[in-house]
Amino acid sequence: MSIEVRNLVKSFGSFTALDGVDLKVADGELLALLGPSGSGKTTLLRIIAGLDWPDAGEVLIDGEDALARGARERHVGFVFQHYALFRHMTVFENVAFGLRVQPRALRKSEAAIRVRVRELLNLVQLDWLSDRYPSQLSGGQRQRIALARALAIAPKLLLLDEPFGALDAKVRKELRQWLRSLHHEISVTSIFVTHDQEEALEVANRVVVMDKGGIEQVGTPGEVYDSPATAFVHGFIGESIELPVVVRDGQIRLGDRSLGSAVDGTPAGESRLFVRRHDLQIGPAGSGVLEGKVARVRSFGPVHRAEVALSGGETIEVDTSREGELRPGEVVGLNPRRFRIFARN
Ligand code: ADP
Ligand code: MG
């Protein structure tokens, strides 16, 4: 099922939660909506689902106006962060629920329901838990059952709102891989909401980056990481260091230092330079376009992270893999291997 959203606007009182959103989702895609808390992800998802309605704009499902139809008629399956499974029902009955409450004309026979539930439990690899109750499952197992339950009615669209948000880091990572391969198997059009950039980049084939009710960029994980379209995207995805620079006469300046010539199209005037932490090369004093003094070094595993006070007054954090390379008090040179410059808004 394909989805198209056109110029969607939604306000709550005087607050604009969605500010003219345009988006196309192709059939069979696994798309991530990524953005900080409050950026409008859930609002957008609820409108696509038919759980809420916009003030203006259009939602087209397979080219047809979806706003005239309710959630049930849109054939949508949901999984939320806290998807309350029915506590008094076994896993099996939880998954069977959606099939049992279908209108009589569509309802399957009891034997067919049992076959379908078995299939779904196999799909989420939890058939061995079918007689348990939700309280006897781990958080990760519960979310997999919630997914099986959402898939029971064979939805044409699957919407997942921070489905792994309440789980611990290790389980979250396992479930990312699992969700990817599950999607590969069933290839139902899916929209996955998360505020976790690593999760979005790892799970989805396209990522929609949102901020303040608007879309900042849509692209593959590689595109949003390597070619961020805005300062917000650069700062939100990957570990970025931001420095205030001035671009004048084709030169990039930080305080009284020149960082070299600006490429064509670089905004002139006061601007923001962004560099990924791993793109900032450290060397001995005098070796870099920037110079700073090491204030503090912290080590964890293979990473040695140094706080460096730049001569201009800013403090940044840089990484080095060589133990003992950096010592507090030492003066170092810094060279950004790659960076991008965005206008100060
Ligand atoms: P996200 O899912 O990205 O965290 P939401 O879509 O839930 O963001 O919310 C976007 C903004 O809209 C938030 O600032 C939130 O407080 C506001 N909002 C969402 N739903 C309501 C509501 N029913 N009433 C008032 N404000 C709301
Ligand atoms: Mg939300």
CSV table of C-alpha atoms and ligand atoms in Angstrom, one decimal:
chain,number,residue,atom,x,y,z
A,1,MET,CA,0.0,0.0,0.0
A,2,SER,CA,1.4,3.4,-0.9
A,3,ILE,CA,0.8,6.6,1.1
A,4,GLU,CA,0.9,10.2,0.2
A,5,VAL,CA,0.6,13.0,2.6
A,6,ARG,CA,0.1,16.6,1.3
A,7,ASN,CA,0.6,19.8,3.2
A,8,LEU,CA,-0.7,18.4,6.4
A,9,VAL,CA,-1.3,20.9,9.2
A,10,LYS,CA,-2.4,20.1,12.7
A,11,SER,CA,-2.6,22.4,15.7
A,12,PHE,CA,-3.5,21.8,19.3
A,13,GLY,CA,-4.8,25.1,20.5
A,14,SER,CA,-2.3,27.7,19.6
A,15,PHE,CA,0.5,25.1,19.2
A,16,THR,CA,1.3,23.9,15.7
A,17,ALA,CA,2.3,20.2,15.9
A,18,LEU,CA,2.4,19.7,12.1
A,19,ASP,CA,3.3,22.6,9.9
A,20,GLY,CA,2.7,21.6,6.3
A,21,VAL,CA,4.1,18.1,6.0
A,22,ASP,CA,4.5,16.5,2.6
A,23,LEU,CA,5.6,12.8,2.4
A,24,LYS,CA,5.4,9.9,0.0
A,25,VAL,CA,5.8,6.3,1.2
A,26,ALA,CA,6.2,3.6,-1.4
A,27,ASP,CA,4.5,0.2,-1.3
A,28,GLY,CA,6.5,-2.3,0.7
A,29,GLU,CA,8.8,0.3,2.3
A,30,LEU,CA,10.1,0.3,5.8
A,31,LEU,CA,10.3,4.0,6.6
A,32,ALA,CA,11.6,5.6,9.8
A,33,LEU,CA,10.2,8.8,11.2
A,34,LEU,CA,13.1,10.2,13.3
A,35,GLY,CA,13.1,13.3,15.4
A,36,PRO,CA,13.4,14.5,19.0
A,37,SER,CA,10.5,14.3,21.4
A,38,GLY,CA,7.7,16.7,20.5
A,39,SER,CA,8.7,17.0,16.8
A,40,GLY,CA,5.3,15.7,15.6
A,41,LYS,CA,6.1,12.0,14.8
A,42,THR,CA,3.2,10.5,16.8
A,43,THR,CA,0.8,13.2,15.5
A,44,LEU,CA,1.7,12.3,11.9
A,45,LEU,CA,1.4,8.6,12.5
A,46,ARG,CA,-2.0,9.0,14.2
A,47,ILE,CA,-3.4,11.0,11.3
A,48,ILE,CA,-2.1,8.4,8.8
A,49,ALA,CA,-3.7,5.7,10.9
A,50,GLY,CA,-7.1,7.4,11.1
A,51,LEU,CA,-6.9,7.9,14.9
A,52,ASP,CA,-6.8,11.7,14.5
A,53,TRP,CA,-7.7,14.2,11.8
A,54,PRO,CA,-5.7,17.2,10.4
A,55,ASP,CA,-6.8,20.8,10.3
A,56,ALA,CA,-5.7,21.0,6.6
A,57,GLY,CA,-4.1,18.8,4.0
A,58,GLU,CA,-4.6,15.4,2.4
A,59,VAL,CA,-3.8,11.8,3.1
A,60,LEU,CA,-4.0,9.5,0.1
A,61,ILE,CA,-3.8,5.7,0.5
A,62,ASP,CA,-3.2,4.0,-2.8
A,63,GLY,CA,-4.1,7.3,-4.5
A,64,GLU,CA,-7.5,7.5,-2.7
A,65,ASP,CA,-8.6,10.0,-0.1
A,66,ALA,CA,-8.2,8.3,3.2
A,67,LEU,CA,-9.5,11.1,5.4
A,68,ALA,CA,-13.1,10.1,4.5
A,69,ARG,CA,-12.4,6.6,6.1
A,70,GLY,CA,-11.9,5.6,9.7
A,71,ALA,CA,-9.1,3.5,11.2
A,72,ARG,CA,-10.8,0.2,10.7
A,73,GLU,CA,-11.4,0.8,7.0
A,74,ARG,CA,-7.7,1.7,6.4
A,75,HIS,CA,-6.5,-1.8,7.3
A,76,VAL,CA,-3.8,-0.6,9.6
A,77,GLY,CA,-1.9,-2.6,12.3
A,78,PHE,CA,-0.3,-0.8,15.2
A,79,VAL,CA,2.3,-1.4,17.8
A,80,PHE,CA,3.0,1.2,20.4
A,81,GLN,CA,5.7,1.6,23.1
A,82,HIS,CA,3.3,0.4,25.8
A,83,TYR,CA,1.0,-1.9,23.9
A,84,ALA,CA,-1.1,-3.3,26.6
A,85,LEU,CA,-1.6,-7.0,25.8
A,86,PHE,CA,-4.8,-8.4,27.5
A,87,ARG,CA,-3.5,-9.5,30.8
A,88,HIS,CA,-6.2,-12.1,31.4
A,89,MET,CA,-5.6,-13.8,28.0
A,90,THR,CA,-2.9,-16.2,27.0
A,91,VAL,CA,-0.4,-15.2,24.3
A,92,PHE,CA,-2.4,-17.4,21.9
A,93,GLU,CA,-5.7,-15.7,22.7
A,94,ASN,CA,-4.1,-12.2,22.5
A,95,VAL,CA,-2.9,-12.9,18.9
A,96,ALA,CA,-6.3,-14.5,18.0
A,97,PHE,CA,-8.2,-11.5,19.4
A,98,GLY,CA,-8.3,-9.5,16.2
A,99,LEU,CA,-9.5,-12.5,14.2
A,100,ARG,CA,-12.2,-13.4,16.7
A,101,VAL,CA,-13.8,-9.9,16.6
A,102,GLN,CA,-13.9,-9.5,12.9
A,103,PRO,CA,-17.4,-9.0,11.4
A,104,ARG,CA,-19.2,-12.3,11.0
A,105,ALA,CA,-19.0,-12.2,7.2
A,106,LEU,CA,-15.1,-12.0,7.3
A,107,ARG,CA,-14.5,-14.2,10.4
A,108,LYS,CA,-12.5,-17.4,9.9
A,109,SER,CA,-13.5,-20.7,11.3
A,110,GLU,CA,-12.1,-21.7,14.6
A,111,ALA,CA,-9.7,-24.2,12.9
A,112,ALA,CA,-8.5,-21.5,10.5
A,113,ILE,CA,-8.0,-19.1,13.3
A,114,ARG,CA,-5.8,-21.6,15.1
A,115,VAL,CA,-3.7,-22.2,12.0
A,116,ARG,CA,-3.3,-18.5,11.5
A,117,VAL,CA,-2.3,-17.8,15.1
A,118,ARG,CA,0.3,-20.7,14.9
A,119,GLU,CA,1.7,-19.1,11.7
A,120,LEU,CA,2.0,-15.7,13.4
A,121,LEU,CA,3.6,-17.1,16.5
A,122,ASN,CA,6.1,-18.9,14.3
A,123,LEU,CA,6.8,-15.8,12.4
A,124,VAL,CA,7.8,-13.9,15.5
A,125,GLN,CA,9.6,-17.1,16.7
A,126,LEU,CA,7.6,-17.4,19.9
A,127,ASP,CA,5.3,-20.3,19.2
A,128,TRP,CA,6.6,-22.0,22.4
A,129,LEU,CA,5.1,-19.3,24.5
A,130,SER,CA,1.5,-19.6,23.3
A,131,ASP,CA,0.1,-20.8,26.6
A,132,ARG,CA,1.8,-18.1,28.8
A,133,TYR,CA,0.2,-15.0,30.1
A,134,PRO,CA,1.7,-11.5,29.3
A,135,SER,CA,3.0,-11.1,32.9
A,136,GLN,CA,5.2,-14.2,32.3
A,137,LEU,CA,7.0,-12.7,29.3
A,138,SER,CA,10.0,-10.4,29.0
A,139,GLY,CA,9.6,-6.9,27.6
A,140,GLY,CA,11.1,-7.9,24.2
A,141,GLN,CA,8.8,-11.0,24.0
A,142,ARG,CA,5.8,-8.8,24.8
A,143,GLN,CA,6.6,-6.4,21.9
A,144,ARG,CA,7.0,-9.4,19.5
A,145,ILE,CA,3.6,-10.7,20.6
A,146,ALA,CA,2.1,-7.2,20.1
A,147,LEU,CA,3.5,-7.3,16.6
A,148,ALA,CA,2.1,-10.7,15.9
A,149,ARG,CA,-1.3,-9.4,17.2
A,150,ALA,CA,-1.1,-6.4,14.9
A,151,LEU,CA,-0.3,-8.6,11.9
A,152,ALA,CA,-3.2,-11.0,12.6
A,153,ILE,CA,-5.7,-9.1,10.6
A,154,ALA,CA,-3.2,-9.0,7.6
A,155,PRO,CA,-2.9,-5.2,7.7
A,156,LYS,CA,-1.9,-3.4,4.5
A,157,LEU,CA,0.0,-0.9,6.6
A,158,LEU,CA,2.0,-1.4,9.8
A,159,LEU,CA,2.6,1.5,12.1
A,160,LEU,CA,5.1,1.2,14.9
A,161,ASP,CA,5.4,4.0,17.4
A,162,GLU,CA,8.6,3.7,19.4
A,163,PRO,CA,7.9,0.0,19.8
A,164,PHE,CA,11.2,-0.7,21.5
A,165,GLY,CA,11.3,2.5,23.5
A,166,ALA,CA,10.7,0.9,26.9
A,167,LEU,CA,13.3,-2.0,26.4
A,168,ASP,CA,16.9,-2.1,27.5
A,169,ALA,CA,19.7,-1.3,25.1
A,170,LYS,CA,20.8,-4.9,24.4
A,171,VAL,CA,17.2,-6.2,23.7
A,172,ARG,CA,16.5,-3.1,21.5
A,173,LYS,CA,19.5,-4.0,19.3
A,174,GLU,CA,18.4,-7.6,18.9
A,175,LEU,CA,14.9,-6.5,18.0
A,176,ARG,CA,16.2,-4.1,15.3
A,177,GLN,CA,17.8,-6.9,13.4
A,178,TRP,CA,14.8,-9.0,14.0
A,179,LEU,CA,12.4,-6.4,12.7
A,180,ARG,CA,14.5,-5.9,9.6
A,181,SER,CA,14.4,-9.5,8.7
A,182,LEU,CA,10.7,-9.8,9.6
A,183,HIS,CA,10.0,-6.9,7.2
A,184,HIS,CA,12.0,-8.6,4.5
A,185,GLU,CA,9.9,-11.7,4.9
A,186,ILE,CA,6.4,-10.0,4.9
A,187,SER,CA,7.3,-6.7,3.1
A,188,VAL,CA,4.1,-4.9,4.3
A,189,THR,CA,4.4,-1.1,4.0
A,190,SER,CA,5.7,0.0,7.5
A,191,ILE,CA,6.3,3.2,9.3
A,192,PHE,CA,8.6,3.1,12.3
A,193,VAL,CA,8.7,6.0,14.7
A,194,THR,CA,11.8,6.5,16.9
A,195,HIS,CA,13.8,9.3,18.5
A,196,ASP,CA,16.9,7.1,18.4
A,197,GLN,CA,19.0,7.9,15.4
A,198,GLU,CA,21.0,4.6,15.5
A,199,GLU,CA,17.8,2.6,15.5
A,200,ALA,CA,16.4,4.6,12.5
A,201,LEU,CA,19.6,4.2,10.5
A,202,GLU,CA,19.9,0.5,11.2
A,203,VAL,CA,16.3,-0.5,10.7
A,204,ALA,CA,14.8,1.6,7.8
A,205,ASN,CA,15.6,1.8,4.1
A,206,ARG,CA,14.6,5.5,4.2
A,207,VAL,CA,14.6,7.9,7.0
A,208,VAL,CA,12.5,11.0,7.5
A,209,VAL,CA,14.1,13.5,9.8
A,210,MET,CA,11.6,15.7,11.6
A,211,ASP,CA,11.9,18.8,13.8
A,212,LYS,CA,9.3,21.2,15.2
A,213,GLY,CA,6.4,19.8,13.1
A,214,GLY,CA,8.3,19.8,9.8
A,215,ILE,CA,10.4,17.5,7.7
A,216,GLU,CA,14.1,18.5,7.6
A,217,GLN,CA,15.2,15.8,5.2
A,218,VAL,CA,14.2,12.5,3.6
A,219,GLY,CA,16.8,10.1,2.4
A,220,THR,CA,18.5,6.7,2.8
A,221,PRO,CA,20.4,6.2,6.0
A,222,GLY,CA,23.7,6.9,4.1
A,223,GLU,CA,22.3,10.1,2.6
A,224,VAL,CA,21.1,11.6,5.9
A,225,TYR,CA,24.3,10.7,7.6
A,226,ASP,CA,26.8,11.7,4.9
A,227,SER,CA,25.0,14.6,3.4
A,228,PRO,CA,22.8,16.3,6.0
A,229,ALA,CA,20.6,18.9,4.4
A,230,THR,CA,20.3,21.2,7.4
A,231,ALA,CA,22.2,22.1,10.5
A,232,PHE,CA,19.6,20.4,12.5
A,233,VAL,CA,20.1,17.1,10.7
A,234,HIS,CA,23.9,17.3,11.1
A,235,GLY,CA,23.6,18.0,14.8
A,236,PHE,CA,21.0,15.3,15.4
A,237,ILE,CA,22.5,12.4,13.5
A,238,GLY,CA,26.0,11.2,14.3
A,239,GLU,CA,28.3,12.8,16.8
A,240,SER,CA,28.9,16.3,15.6
A,241,ILE,CA,31.0,19.1,16.9
A,242,GLU,CA,29.7,22.6,16.1
A,243,LEU,CA,31.8,25.7,15.9
A,244,PRO,CA,30.8,29.3,15.2
A,245,VAL,CA,32.7,30.5,12.1
A,246,VAL,CA,32.6,33.6,9.9
A,247,VAL,CA,32.8,33.3,6.1
A,248,ARG,CA,34.3,36.4,4.5
A,249,ASP,CA,36.0,36.9,1.2
A,250,GLY,CA,35.9,33.2,0.5
A,251,GLN,CA,37.7,32.4,3.7
A,252,ILE,CA,36.4,30.4,6.7
A,253,ARG,CA,37.5,32.0,10.0
A,254,LEU,CA,37.2,30.8,13.6
A,255,GLY,CA,38.2,33.8,15.8
A,256,ASP,CA,41.5,35.0,14.4
A,257,ARG,CA,42.3,31.7,12.6
A,258,SER,CA,41.7,30.8,9.0
A,259,LEU,CA,40.3,27.3,8.3
A,260,GLY,CA,41.0,27.6,4.6
A,261,SER,CA,38.9,28.6,1.6
A,262,ALA,CA,35.1,28.1,1.5
A,263,VAL,CA,33.7,26.1,-1.4
A,264,ASP,CA,31.3,27.7,-3.8
A,265,GLY,CA,27.8,28.1,-2.3
A,266,THR,CA,29.0,28.4,1.3
A,267,PRO,CA,26.8,31.0,3.0
A,268,ALA,CA,28.7,34.2,3.8
A,269,GLY,CA,28.7,35.9,7.2
A,270,GLU,CA,28.3,34.3,10.6
A,271,SER,CA,27.8,30.6,10.0
A,272,ARG,CA,27.9,27.3,11.8
A,273,LEU,CA,30.6,24.7,11.0
A,274,PHE,CA,29.8,21.1,11.7
A,275,VAL,CA,32.4,18.3,11.8
A,276,ARG,CA,31.9,14.7,12.8
A,277,ARG,CA,33.9,13.8,15.9
A,278,HIS,CA,35.8,11.0,14.0
A,279,ASP,CA,36.6,13.5,11.2
A,280,LEU,CA,38.6,15.7,13.5
A,281,GLN,CA,42.2,14.7,13.3
A,282,ILE,CA,44.5,15.4,16.2
A,283,GLY,CA,48.2,16.0,16.0
A,284,PRO,CA,51.1,17.7,17.7
A,285,ALA,CA,51.0,21.5,18.5
A,286,GLY,CA,51.4,23.5,15.3
A,287,SER,CA,50.2,20.7,13.0
A,288,GLY,CA,46.6,21.8,12.6
A,289,VAL,CA,44.4,24.7,11.4
A,290,LEU,CA,43.1,24.8,15.0
A,291,GLU,CA,44.9,24.7,18.2
A,292,GLY,CA,43.8,23.8,21.7
A,293,LYS,CA,44.8,22.7,25.1
A,294,VAL,CA,43.8,19.3,26.5
A,295,ALA,CA,41.7,19.9,29.6
A,296,ARG,CA,40.7,16.3,30.6
A,297,VAL,CA,40.9,12.8,29.2
A,298,ARG,CA,38.4,10.0,29.8
A,299,SER,CA,38.9,6.4,28.7
A,300,PHE,CA,36.4,3.7,28.1
A,301,GLY,CA,37.3,0.6,26.2
A,302,PRO,CA,39.2,1.5,23.0
A,303,VAL,CA,38.1,5.1,23.1
A,304,HIS,CA,40.1,7.9,24.7
A,305,ARG,CA,38.0,11.1,24.7
A,306,ALA,CA,39.7,14.4,25.4
A,307,GLU,CA,38.1,17.7,26.2
A,308,VAL,CA,40.1,20.4,24.3
A,309,ALA,CA,39.8,24.1,25.0
A,310,LEU,CA,40.3,25.9,21.7
A,311,SER,CA,42.3,29.1,21.6
A,312,GLY,CA,39.1,30.9,20.6
A,313,GLY,CA,37.4,29.9,23.9
A,314,GLU,CA,35.2,27.0,22.8
A,315,THR,CA,35.6,23.6,24.4
A,316,ILE,CA,35.2,20.5,22.2
A,317,GLU,CA,35.5,16.8,22.7
A,318,VAL,CA,37.7,14.7,20.4
A,319,ASP,CA,38.5,11.0,20.3
A,320,THR,CA,41.8,9.3,19.8
A,321,SER,CA,42.5,5.6,19.7
A,322,ARG,CA,46.0,5.8,20.9
A,323,GLU,CA,46.3,5.5,24.7
A,324,GLY,CA,48.5,8.0,26.4
A,325,GLU,CA,48.6,10.2,23.2
A,326,LEU,CA,46.8,13.0,24.9
A,327,ARG,CA,47.7,14.4,28.4
A,328,PRO,CA,46.0,17.1,30.3
A,329,GLY,CA,47.8,20.4,29.8
A,330,GLU,CA,49.2,19.4,26.4
A,331,VAL,CA,48.7,21.7,23.4
A,332,VAL,CA,47.5,19.9,20.2
A,333,GLY,CA,46.7,20.8,16.6
A,334,LEU,CA,43.4,19.9,15.1
A,335,ASN,CA,42.4,19.4,11.5
A,336,PRO,CA,38.8,18.8,10.3
A,337,ARG,CA,39.1,16.2,7.5
A,338,ARG,CA,35.6,16.9,6.3
A,339,PHE,CA,33.1,19.5,7.5
A,340,ARG,CA,30.0,21.3,6.4
A,341,ILE,CA,28.9,24.9,6.9
A,342,PHE,CA,25.3,26.1,7.4
A,343,ALA,CA,24.0,29.6,7.7
A,344,ARG,CA,23.1,30.8,11.1
A,345,ASN,CA,19.3,31.1,10.9
B,1,ADP,P1,6.6,13.2,19.1
B,1,ADP,O1,5.8,11.9,18.9
B,1,ADP,O2,7.5,13.5,18.0
B,1,ADP,O3,7.3,13.2,20.4
B,1,ADP,P2,3.9,14.4,19.2
B,1,ADP,O4,3.4,14.2,17.8
B,1,ADP,O5,3.4,13.4,20.2
B,1,ADP,O6,5.5,14.4,19.1
B,1,ADP,O7,3.6,15.8,19.7
B,1,ADP,C1,4.0,17.0,19.0
B,1,ADP,C2,3.6,18.2,19.9
B,1,ADP,O8,2.2,18.3,19.9
B,1,ADP,C3,4.1,18.1,21.3
B,1,ADP,O9,4.6,19.3,21.7
B,1,ADP,C4,2.9,17.7,22.1
B,1,ADP,O10,2.9,18.2,23.4
B,1,ADP,C5,1.8,18.3,21.3
B,1,ADP,N1,0.6,17.5,21.3
B,1,ADP,C6,0.4,16.2,20.9
B,1,ADP,N2,-0.8,15.8,21.1
B,1,ADP,C7,-1.5,16.7,21.8
B,1,ADP,C8,-2.8,16.8,22.3
B,1,ADP,N3,-3.7,15.9,22.2
B,1,ADP,N4,-3.1,18.0,22.9
B,1,ADP,C9,-2.2,19.0,23.0
B,1,ADP,N5,-1.0,18.9,22.6
B,1,ADP,C10,-0.6,17.8,21.9
B,2,MG,MG,5.6,10.2,20.0
